Coordinates of C-alpha atoms and ligand atoms in Angstrom, one line a residue:
X1 CA 0.1 -15.7 46.0
X2 CA -1.3 -12.7 44.3
X3 CA -4.6 -11.1 45.4
X4 CA -6.3 -7.8 44.3
X5 CA -7.7 -6.0 47.3
X6 CA -9.7 -2.8 47.6
X7 CA -8.7 -0.8 50.7
X8 CA -10.9 2.3 50.1
X9 CA -12.2 4.6 47.5
X10 CA -10.1 4.1 44.3
X11 CA -7.5 2.4 46.4
X12 CA -6.9 -1.0 44.8
X13 CA -3.7 -2.9 45.5
X14 CA -2.1 -6.0 44.2
X15 CA -0.9 -7.8 47.4
X16 CA 0.9 -11.0 48.3
X17 CA -1.2 -13.2 50.6
X18 CA -0.8 -16.7 51.9
X19 CA -2.4 -19.5 49.9
X20 CA -5.6 -20.8 51.5
X21 CA -5.6 -24.1 53.2
X22 CA -8.4 -26.7 53.5
X23 CA -10.0 -26.2 57.0
X24 CA -13.3 -28.1 56.8
X25 CA -13.6 -31.6 55.2
X26 CA -16.2 -30.2 52.8
X27 CA -13.9 -27.4 51.5
X28 CA -12.4 -27.2 48.0
X29 CA -9.5 -25.0 46.9
X30 CA -10.0 -23.6 43.4
X31 CA -7.2 -22.3 41.2
X32 CA -8.9 -19.2 39.7
X33 CA -8.7 -19.0 35.9
X34 CA -11.0 -16.0 35.0
X35 CA -12.9 -13.3 36.8
X36 CA -15.5 -11.0 35.2
X37 CA -15.8 -7.4 36.4
X38 CA -19.4 -6.3 37.2
X39 CA -20.9 -2.8 37.7
X40 CA -21.1 -3.6 41.4
X41 CA -17.3 -4.2 41.5
X42 CA -16.9 -0.7 39.9
X43 CA -19.2 0.6 42.7
X44 CA -16.9 -1.1 45.3
X45 CA -13.9 0.5 43.7
X46 CA -15.6 3.9 43.6
X47 CA -16.7 3.7 47.2
X48 CA -20.4 3.7 46.3
X49 CA -21.3 0.2 47.3
X50 CA -23.1 0.4 50.7
X51 CA -23.0 -3.4 51.2
X52 CA -19.2 -4.1 51.0
X53 CA -17.0 -4.4 54.1
X54 CA -13.4 -3.2 53.4
X55 CA -10.7 -4.2 52.8
X56 CA -12.0 -6.8 50.4
X57 CA -10.8 -9.0 47.5
X58 CA -13.4 -8.3 44.8
X59 CA -14.9 -10.7 42.3
X60 CA -18.1 -12.7 42.3
X61 CA -18.1 -13.8 38.7
X62 CA -15.4 -16.4 38.5
X63 CA -14.4 -19.8 37.3
X64 CA -11.4 -22.1 37.8
X65 CA -10.0 -25.6 38.3
X66 CA -10.3 -27.8 41.4
X67 CA -6.8 -27.8 43.0
X68 CA -7.4 -29.5 46.5
X69 CA -10.3 -31.2 48.0
X70 CA -11.4 -31.9 51.6
X71 CA -11.7 -35.5 52.6
X72 CA -15.5 -35.6 52.7
X73 CA -15.9 -34.2 49.2
X74 CA -17.3 -36.9 46.8
X75 CA -18.5 -35.2 43.7
X76 CA -15.4 -33.2 42.6
X77 CA -12.0 -34.4 41.5
X78 CA -8.7 -32.6 41.0
X79 CA -8.6 -30.7 37.7
X80 CA -12.4 -30.4 37.3
X81 CA -13.5 -27.2 35.8
X82 CA -15.9 -25.3 38.0
X83 CA -18.1 -22.3 38.2
X84 CA -18.5 -20.7 41.6
X85 CA -21.9 -19.7 43.0
X86 CA -21.0 -16.6 44.9
X87 CA -24.0 -16.5 47.4
X88 CA -24.4 -18.5 50.6
X89 CA -27.4 -18.4 52.9
X90 CA -28.5 -19.7 56.3
X91 CA -31.3 -22.0 55.0
X92 CA -33.5 -21.2 58.0
X93 CA -34.9 -17.7 57.6
X94 CA -38.3 -17.0 56.1
X95 CA -36.9 -16.2 52.6
X96 CA -35.0 -19.5 52.6
X97 CA -38.1 -21.4 53.7
X98 CA -40.0 -19.8 50.8
X99 CA -37.3 -21.1 48.4
X100 CA -35.9 -17.6 47.9
X101 CA -32.4 -18.0 49.5
X102 CA -31.2 -15.2 47.3
X103 CA -33.2 -12.9 49.6
X104 CA -31.8 -14.6 52.8
X105 CA -31.8 -12.5 55.9
X106 CA -28.2 -13.5 56.3
X107 CA -27.0 -13.6 52.7
X108 CA -23.3 -13.6 52.1
X109 CA -21.8 -12.8 48.7
X110 CA -18.2 -13.6 47.8
X111 CA -16.4 -10.5 46.7
X112 CA -18.7 -8.3 48.8
X113 CA -19.1 -9.8 52.4
X114 CA -16.4 -12.4 52.0
X115 CA -13.2 -12.4 49.8
X116 CA -13.9 -13.2 46.2
X117 CA -12.3 -14.4 43.0
X118 CA -9.6 -11.8 42.3
X119 CA -6.9 -14.0 43.8
X120 CA -4.9 -17.0 42.5
X121 CA -6.5 -19.6 44.8
X122 CA -9.7 -19.5 46.9
X123 CA -11.2 -21.8 49.5
X124 CA -14.9 -22.4 48.8
X125 CA -17.4 -24.9 50.4
X126 CA -18.1 -27.7 47.8
X127 CA -21.8 -26.8 47.9
X128 CA -21.0 -23.5 46.2
X129 CA -19.4 -25.2 43.1
X130 CA -20.9 -26.3 39.9
X131 CA -19.2 -28.5 37.2
X132 CA -18.8 -27.1 33.7
X133 CA -17.5 -29.0 30.7
X134 CA -13.8 -28.6 29.9
X135 CA -14.8 -27.8 26.3
X136 CA -16.2 -24.5 27.4
X137 CA -13.5 -21.8 27.2
X138 CA -12.8 -19.9 30.4
X139 CA -13.9 -16.6 28.9
X140 CA -17.3 -18.1 28.1
X141 CA -17.7 -20.1 31.3
X142 CA -17.1 -16.8 33.3
X143 CA -20.4 -15.5 31.8
X144 CA -22.3 -18.2 33.8
X145 CA -22.9 -15.9 36.9
X146 CA -24.1 -12.9 35.0
X147 CA -26.3 -15.2 32.8
X148 CA -27.8 -16.5 36.1
X149 CA -29.0 -13.0 36.9
X150 CA -30.8 -12.9 33.5
X151 CA -32.0 -16.5 34.3
X152 CA -33.5 -15.2 37.5
X153 CA -35.1 -12.1 36.0
X154 CA -36.7 -14.1 33.2
X155 CA -37.9 -16.7 35.7
X156 CA -39.5 -14.1 37.9
X157 CA -41.1 -12.5 34.8
X158 CA -42.4 -16.0 33.8
X159 CA -40.8 -15.5 30.3
X160 CA -41.8 -18.3 28.1
X161 CA -42.8 -19.4 24.6
X162 CA -44.2 -16.5 22.5
X163 CA -44.4 -14.0 25.4
X164 CA -43.8 -10.4 24.4
X165 CA -40.9 -9.1 26.5
X166 CA -39.7 -5.5 26.6
X167 CA -36.2 -5.1 28.1
X168 CA -35.2 -1.5 29.0
X169 CA -31.4 -1.2 28.8
X170 CA -29.0 -3.0 26.5
X171 CA -26.1 -3.0 28.9
X172 CA -24.6 -6.3 30.2
X173 CA -27.7 -7.4 32.1
X174 CA -30.1 -6.3 29.3
X175 CA -28.0 -8.2 26.6
X176 CA -27.8 -11.4 28.6
X177 CA -31.6 -11.1 29.5
X178 CA -32.3 -10.8 25.8
X179 CA -30.4 -14.0 25.0
X180 CA -32.0 -16.0 27.9
X181 CA -35.5 -14.7 26.9
X182 CA -34.8 -15.7 23.3
X183 CA -33.6 -19.1 24.4
X184 CA -36.9 -19.5 26.4
X185 CA -38.8 -18.8 23.2
X186 CA -40.0 -15.2 23.8
X187 CA -40.3 -12.3 21.4
X188 CA -38.1 -9.4 22.6
X189 CA -38.0 -5.7 22.1
X190 CA -35.0 -3.9 23.7
X191 CA -34.4 -0.2 24.3
X192 CA -31.4 1.9 25.0
X193 CA -30.0 5.4 24.4
X194 CA -26.9 4.0 22.7
X195 CA -27.3 2.9 19.0
X196 CA -24.2 0.7 19.1
X197 CA -25.6 -1.4 22.0
X198 CA -28.9 -1.7 20.1
X199 CA -27.1 -2.8 16.9
X200 CA -25.3 -5.5 19.0
X201 CA -28.7 -6.6 20.5
X202 CA -30.1 -6.9 17.0
X203 CA -27.2 -9.1 15.9
X204 CA -27.9 -11.2 19.0
X205 CA -31.6 -12.0 18.4
X206 CA -33.6 -8.9 19.4
X207 CA -36.9 -8.9 17.4
X208 CA -37.1 -5.1 17.7
X209 CA -34.9 -2.3 19.0
X210 CA -35.8 1.2 20.1
X211 CA -33.4 4.1 20.5
X212 CA -35.3 6.3 23.0
X213 CA -33.4 9.3 21.9
X214 CA -35.0 9.0 18.5
X215 CA -38.4 7.2 19.2
X216 CA -41.1 7.1 21.7
X217 CA -40.8 3.8 23.5
X218 CA -44.5 3.5 24.5
X219 CA -45.6 4.2 20.9
X220 CA -43.2 1.6 19.5
X221 CA -44.3 -1.0 22.0
X222 CA -47.9 -0.3 21.1
X223 CA -47.1 -0.8 17.4
X224 CA -45.0 -3.9 18.0
X225 CA -47.6 -5.6 20.2
X226 CA -50.6 -4.5 18.0
X227 CA -52.0 -2.5 20.9
X228 CA -51.8 -5.2 23.5
X229 CA -48.6 -3.9 25.2
X230 CA -46.0 -6.2 26.7
X231 CA -46.6 -9.4 28.6
X232 CA -43.3 -8.9 30.5
X233 CA -41.2 -5.8 31.2
X234 CA -37.6 -6.1 32.5
X235 CA -36.1 -2.9 33.7
X236 CA -32.3 -3.4 33.2
X237 CA -31.6 0.3 33.6
X238 CA -32.9 0.9 37.1
X239 CA -33.6 4.6 36.8
X240 CA -36.7 6.2 38.3
X241 CA -38.0 7.1 34.9
X242 CA -37.5 3.6 33.4
X243 CA -39.3 2.1 36.5
X244 CA -42.2 4.5 36.1
X245 CA -42.5 3.7 32.4
X246 CA -42.8 -0.1 33.1
X247 CA -46.3 0.5 34.3
X248 CA -47.4 1.8 30.9
X249 CA -45.3 -0.6 28.9
X250 CA -46.9 -3.6 30.6
X251 CA -50.2 -4.9 29.2
X252 CA -53.0 -6.6 31.1
X253 CA -51.9 -9.3 33.4
X254 CA -48.3 -8.1 32.8
X255 CA -45.3 -8.9 34.9
X256 CA -42.7 -6.2 35.7
X257 CA -39.2 -7.1 36.9
X258 CA -37.2 -4.0 38.2
X259 CA -33.5 -4.9 38.4
X260 CA -32.0 -1.6 39.8
X261 CA -30.8 -0.7 43.3
X262 CA -31.8 3.0 43.1
X263 CA -33.4 4.3 46.3
X264 CA -34.5 7.5 44.6
X265 CA -38.3 8.0 45.0
X266 CA -40.6 7.5 42.0
X267 CA -44.2 8.7 41.8
X268 CA -46.5 6.1 40.3
X269 CA -50.2 5.7 40.4
X270 CA -52.1 2.7 41.7
X271 CA -54.7 2.5 38.9
X272 CA -52.7 0.6 36.2
X273 CA -51.6 -1.9 38.8
X274 CA -55.2 -2.5 39.8
X275 CA -56.8 -2.2 36.4
X276 CA -54.3 -4.4 34.5
X277 CA -53.7 -6.6 37.5
X278 CA -50.0 -6.2 37.2
X279 CA -47.4 -8.1 39.1
X280 CA -44.2 -6.3 40.1
X281 CA -41.6 -8.8 41.1
X282 CA -38.1 -8.1 42.5
X283 CA -35.2 -10.1 41.2
X284 CA -32.1 -10.2 43.4
X285 CA -29.0 -12.1 42.3
X286 CA -30.4 -15.6 41.5
X287 CA -31.6 -18.8 42.9
X288 CA -31.4 -22.3 41.4
X289 CA -30.2 -20.9 38.1
X290 CA -26.6 -22.2 37.8
X291 CA -27.5 -25.7 36.7
X292 CA -29.9 -24.7 33.8
X293 CA -27.6 -21.8 32.7
X294 CA -24.5 -23.9 32.7
X295 CA -26.2 -26.7 30.7
X296 CA -27.5 -24.1 28.2
X297 CA -23.9 -22.8 27.9
X298 CA -22.6 -26.3 27.4
X299 CA -25.3 -26.9 24.7
X300 CA -24.4 -23.6 23.0
X301 CA -27.9 -22.3 23.5
X302 CA -26.3 -19.4 25.4
X303 CA -23.1 -18.2 23.9
X304 CA -20.4 -15.5 24.3
X305 CA -20.4 -14.0 20.8
X306 CA -18.7 -10.8 21.5
X307 CA -20.1 -10.2 25.0
X308 CA -16.6 -10.6 26.5
X309 CA -14.9 -7.9 24.4
X310 CA -12.1 -6.8 26.8
X311 CA -9.5 -9.2 28.4
X312 CA -6.7 -8.2 30.8
X313 CA -4.1 -10.1 32.7
X314 CA -5.0 -10.0 36.5
X315 CA -1.8 -8.0 37.0
X316 CA -3.3 -5.2 34.8
X317 CA -6.4 -5.0 36.9
X318 CA -5.9 -1.2 37.4
X319 CA -6.0 -0.7 33.7
X320 CA -9.2 -2.7 33.5
X321 CA -10.9 -0.7 36.3
X322 CA -9.8 2.6 34.6
X323 CA -11.4 1.4 31.4
X324 CA -14.6 0.5 33.2
X325 CA -14.5 3.9 35.0
X326 CA -13.6 6.2 32.1
X327 CA -15.0 4.5 29.1
X328 CA -17.8 2.1 30.2
X329 CA -19.4 1.9 26.8
X330 CA -16.2 0.2 25.4
X331 CA -16.6 -2.7 27.8
X332 CA -19.5 -5.1 27.4
X333 CA -17.9 -7.5 29.8
X334 CA -14.3 -7.2 31.0
X335 CA -12.6 -10.4 32.0
X336 CA -9.4 -10.8 34.0
X337 CA -7.3 -13.8 33.2
X338 CA -4.7 -15.6 35.3
X339 CA -1.7 -16.8 33.3
Ligands
NAD401 N1 -31.0 -7.4 40.5 C1 -29.8 -7.9 40.3 O1 -29.5 -9.0 40.8 C2 -28.8 -7.1 39.5 C3 -27.6 -7.7 39.2 C4 -26.7 -6.9 38.4 C5 -27.1 -5.6 37.9 N2 -28.3 -5.1 38.4 C6 -28.7 -3.8 38.0 O2 -29.2 -3.9 36.6 C7 -29.0 -2.7 36.0 C8 -28.2 -2.9 34.7 O3 -26.9 -3.3 35.0 P1 -25.8 -3.4 33.8 O4 -24.6 -4.0 34.4 O5 -26.4 -4.0 32.6 O6 -25.6 -1.8 33.6 P2 -25.0 -1.1 32.3 O7 -24.5 0.2 32.7 O8 -24.1 -2.1 31.5 O9 -26.3 -1.0 31.3 C9 -27.3 0.0 31.5 C10 -27.7 0.4 30.1 O10 -28.9 1.2 30.2 C11 -28.8 2.2 29.2 N3 -29.7 3.3 29.5 C12 -29.5 4.4 30.3 N4 -30.7 5.1 30.4 C13 -31.6 4.4 29.6 C14 -33.0 4.6 29.3 N5 -33.7 5.6 29.9 N6 -33.7 3.7 28.6 C15 -33.0 2.6 28.1 N7 -31.7 2.4 28.3 C16 -31.0 3.3 29.1 C17 -27.3 2.5 29.1 O11 -27.0 3.1 27.9 C18 -26.7 1.2 29.3 O12 -26.5 0.5 28.0 C19 -28.3 -1.7 37.0 O13 -29.3 -1.0 37.6 C20 -27.7 -2.7 37.9 O14 -27.5 -2.1 39.2 C21 -29.1 -5.8 39.1
ZN402 ZN1 -32.1 -17.4 55.0

């Protein structure tokens, strides 16, 4: 069967590998139908993802159909449509005992530490699968995983009814966080440097948009919140400057959710954290988000609506990576489809 494997920097090959076999009675073999490409896949391809072990079959955003089941699996049947939860954890470390398995000391992620979804069939423990209605198209179902990232960020930020939320960055994570925050009843202002992304955010429910090339974000937030500043700030850019700005954008008792991986140092002062009693909370992958997100997708409270704007056959994966590399603004979400 076909698999897409990265061997090194910009060295991606379509290879022929044996089809997986059930090994444990709790295993399921999934016939993969669609895989989304994420910024972190691009980083694996570009050789800038420090967490990946090569060679590796990429893909942590994927969906498919149950094709074989181990004899102890009870809750899945052949042909079921499933979304795969890409993370697994030991269940025993401190983070796991604090109900934060997404920060597990022994976290494993499909497509990063273990082979992922860019292959025709994959063996996954049943515990990592979630049902999704057959009525949801594959290209929408595949947004479940990135939507869970937004689900986690908004949960960490305690986004709820009538909260004022500022999202910095209207890329994939920013756009999905906007939709989840709106579904949770918040008021959202979103910023970016690209007008086209802001226009798309406006079409998708943003209450206010700010192009930081034209306007001062702090002034706009001040106006928008009538001086109160934001209850929640989600940094979906992850640059030192955007992180630094979060402390000023947040109002009293505000919550700040930085999403980025940057290890560049940032100079911040303690005073606003003390004075406004701010909470800065990390958000890594997700935990316990698949079920509510999938239900919201099934109920059409979370939709696709143009997020998936690039589709390729898996055999054209090189073209898809080139697009992501050379023209990232053209791709809100690229999805690879298996014929
Ligand atoms: N914590 C997690 O679990 C997790 C998961 C996925 C992605 N991320 C991180 O989230 C961030 C966003 O990811 P993405 O896939 O949406 O990236 P993306 O590249 O699609 O989006 C980033 C957006 O930020 C905009 N931007 C750049 N500078 C800006 C500024 N100063 N102010 C406002 N907007 C600005 C860009 O124009 C772009 O639209 C990245 O740092 C990524 O590493 C975190
Ligand atoms: Zn653990």
